Phi, psi and omega in degrees: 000128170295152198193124169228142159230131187304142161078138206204004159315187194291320185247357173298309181315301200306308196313332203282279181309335165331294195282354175276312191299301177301347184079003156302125120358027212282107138278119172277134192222125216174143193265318194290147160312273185334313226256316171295340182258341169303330188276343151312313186279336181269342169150315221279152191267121161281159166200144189300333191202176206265344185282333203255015192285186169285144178290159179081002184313107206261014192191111168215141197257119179281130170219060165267184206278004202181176177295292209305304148351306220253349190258337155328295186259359155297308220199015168261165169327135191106319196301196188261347205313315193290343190274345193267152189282176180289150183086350213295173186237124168288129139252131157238117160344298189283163185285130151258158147276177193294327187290338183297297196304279202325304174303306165301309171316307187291020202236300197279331137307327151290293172332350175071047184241137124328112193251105185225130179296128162236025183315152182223185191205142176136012136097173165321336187271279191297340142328290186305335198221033149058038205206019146316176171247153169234167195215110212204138184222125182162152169348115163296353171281344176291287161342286211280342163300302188265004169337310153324298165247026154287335180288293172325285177292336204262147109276003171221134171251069234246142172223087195254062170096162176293305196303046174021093144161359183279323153341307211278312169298011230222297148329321180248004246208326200249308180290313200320341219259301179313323201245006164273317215282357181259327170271344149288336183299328164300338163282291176302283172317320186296319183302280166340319181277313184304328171249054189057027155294127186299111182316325195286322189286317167319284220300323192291310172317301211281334171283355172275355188233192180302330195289346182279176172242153144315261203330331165277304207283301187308312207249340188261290184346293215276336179317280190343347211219340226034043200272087172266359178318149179283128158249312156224147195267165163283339153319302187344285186306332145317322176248336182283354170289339188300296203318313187299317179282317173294317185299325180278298166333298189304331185266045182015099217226137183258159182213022194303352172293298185295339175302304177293347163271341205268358188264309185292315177322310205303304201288345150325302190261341150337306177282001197119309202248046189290347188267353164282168182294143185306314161003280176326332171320330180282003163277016168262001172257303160343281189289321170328306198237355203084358169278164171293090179299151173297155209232164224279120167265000000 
């Protein structure tokens, strides 16, 4: 089976060597140099750009930043559509809204492509060792085309309808979850540091007890350290809170957890530091109050 995957990012890379790892057939696609030659280096065939992935490709995976991307490397100049063989099955990837995911399907269906809305979740660790969740809506011939490299990336495959756009809501449903449990954890340390509390000692209470999270025992773990590298950036969360405020505006829906974090995220990167790890949102407590942070090890 032929196999591309779009994007080489912290979870496109996992994804990419996963489906190498599995005997798929892979091309990895990617504009950086960097990113092509890691991928190069691992056995896999590169390409610069989507147009140029192998013909006949029977299976591509987006694992780009966004819809306007993901309709970009289908079907924009360049794009990939002419390279996939007929029939071949789009998994796309990226977080959308539902109205997004529901168009690129009728788009890749006219075009006589298999379509499964697939947004995913488990970070860069579970990228690598091919054991994401996919959370995927779509046709069963669509599943089962793409099975191979669901097997490959996933260890869970949630299959929530026929209907395109169940995905993407599941998905944005999910982020609102991600981008509250992070701007409190950043809130709750930041608090905890100002008022003289040992960071480490914080950390270690809250995570033996009820008050914890993935996302506090995950994201403060890299404050502690100053590990600001991006696994996931705070931009992410700017736009994926956006996705969240539109999806509620159309059902008139109120969302205020998510409005105030999608604010705090906003003044993160405002300041600079949309390209840090989201974590890192607690550097808006930082400029606030004067607090110290633990410094980078």
């Amino acid at each position: 089976m032929k196999v591309a995957v779009i994007g080489l990012g912290a979870m496109g890379m996992g994804a990419a060597l996963s489906c190498l790892r599995a005997g798929l057939a892979t091309t990895g696609c990617d504009m950086r140099d960097t990113a092509r030659a890691d991928f190069a280096a691992a056995g896999g065939i590169t390409a610069a750009s989507a147009g140029e992935i192998a013909d006949g490709t029977d299976a591509v995976l987006l694992l780009v930043v966004n819809a306007a991307q993901t309709e970009a490397a289908l079907f924009g100049p360049g794009g990939c559509a002419l390279r996939l063989a007929p029939g071949a099955v789009i998994i796309a990837s990226a977080t959308m809204g539902p109205a997004d995911a529901k168009r690129l399907a009728e788009k890749a269906q006219e075009a006589g492509f298999l379509y499964l809305d697939a947004p995913v979740s488990g970070g860069a660790a579970k990228a690598a060792s091919g054991e994401m969740t996919v959370m995927a809506s779509g046709a069963a011939s669509a599943f089962a085309k793409a099975r191979p490299v669901l097997d490959a990336v996933a260890s869970k495959v949630w299959e929530l309808g026929d209907a395109p756009g169940i995905g993407a809501t599941v998905k944005v449903v999910h982020q609102l979850l991600a981008g509250v449990h992070i701007a409190v954890a950043a809130e709750a340390m930041a608090l905890g540091i100002r008022a003289g509390a040992d960071p480490q000692q914080l950390y270690d209470v809250v995570t033996s007890a009820a008050g914890n999270s993935w996302m506090f025992e995950n994201r403060m773990a890299r404050v502690l350290t100053g590990d600001d590298a991006p696994r996931s950036a705070v931009d992410i969360f700017v736009k994926d809170l956006g996705l969240v405020a539109e999806m509620a505006r159309g059902l008139n829906h109120p969302v205020p957890l998510a409005s105030q974090a999608q604010q705090l995220f906003t003044a993160a990167s405002a300041m600079g530091h949309g390209r840090a790890d989201d974590g890192f949102v607690i550097r808006v407590w930082e400029a606030l109050t004067g607090i110290t942070l633990p410094p980078k090890q």
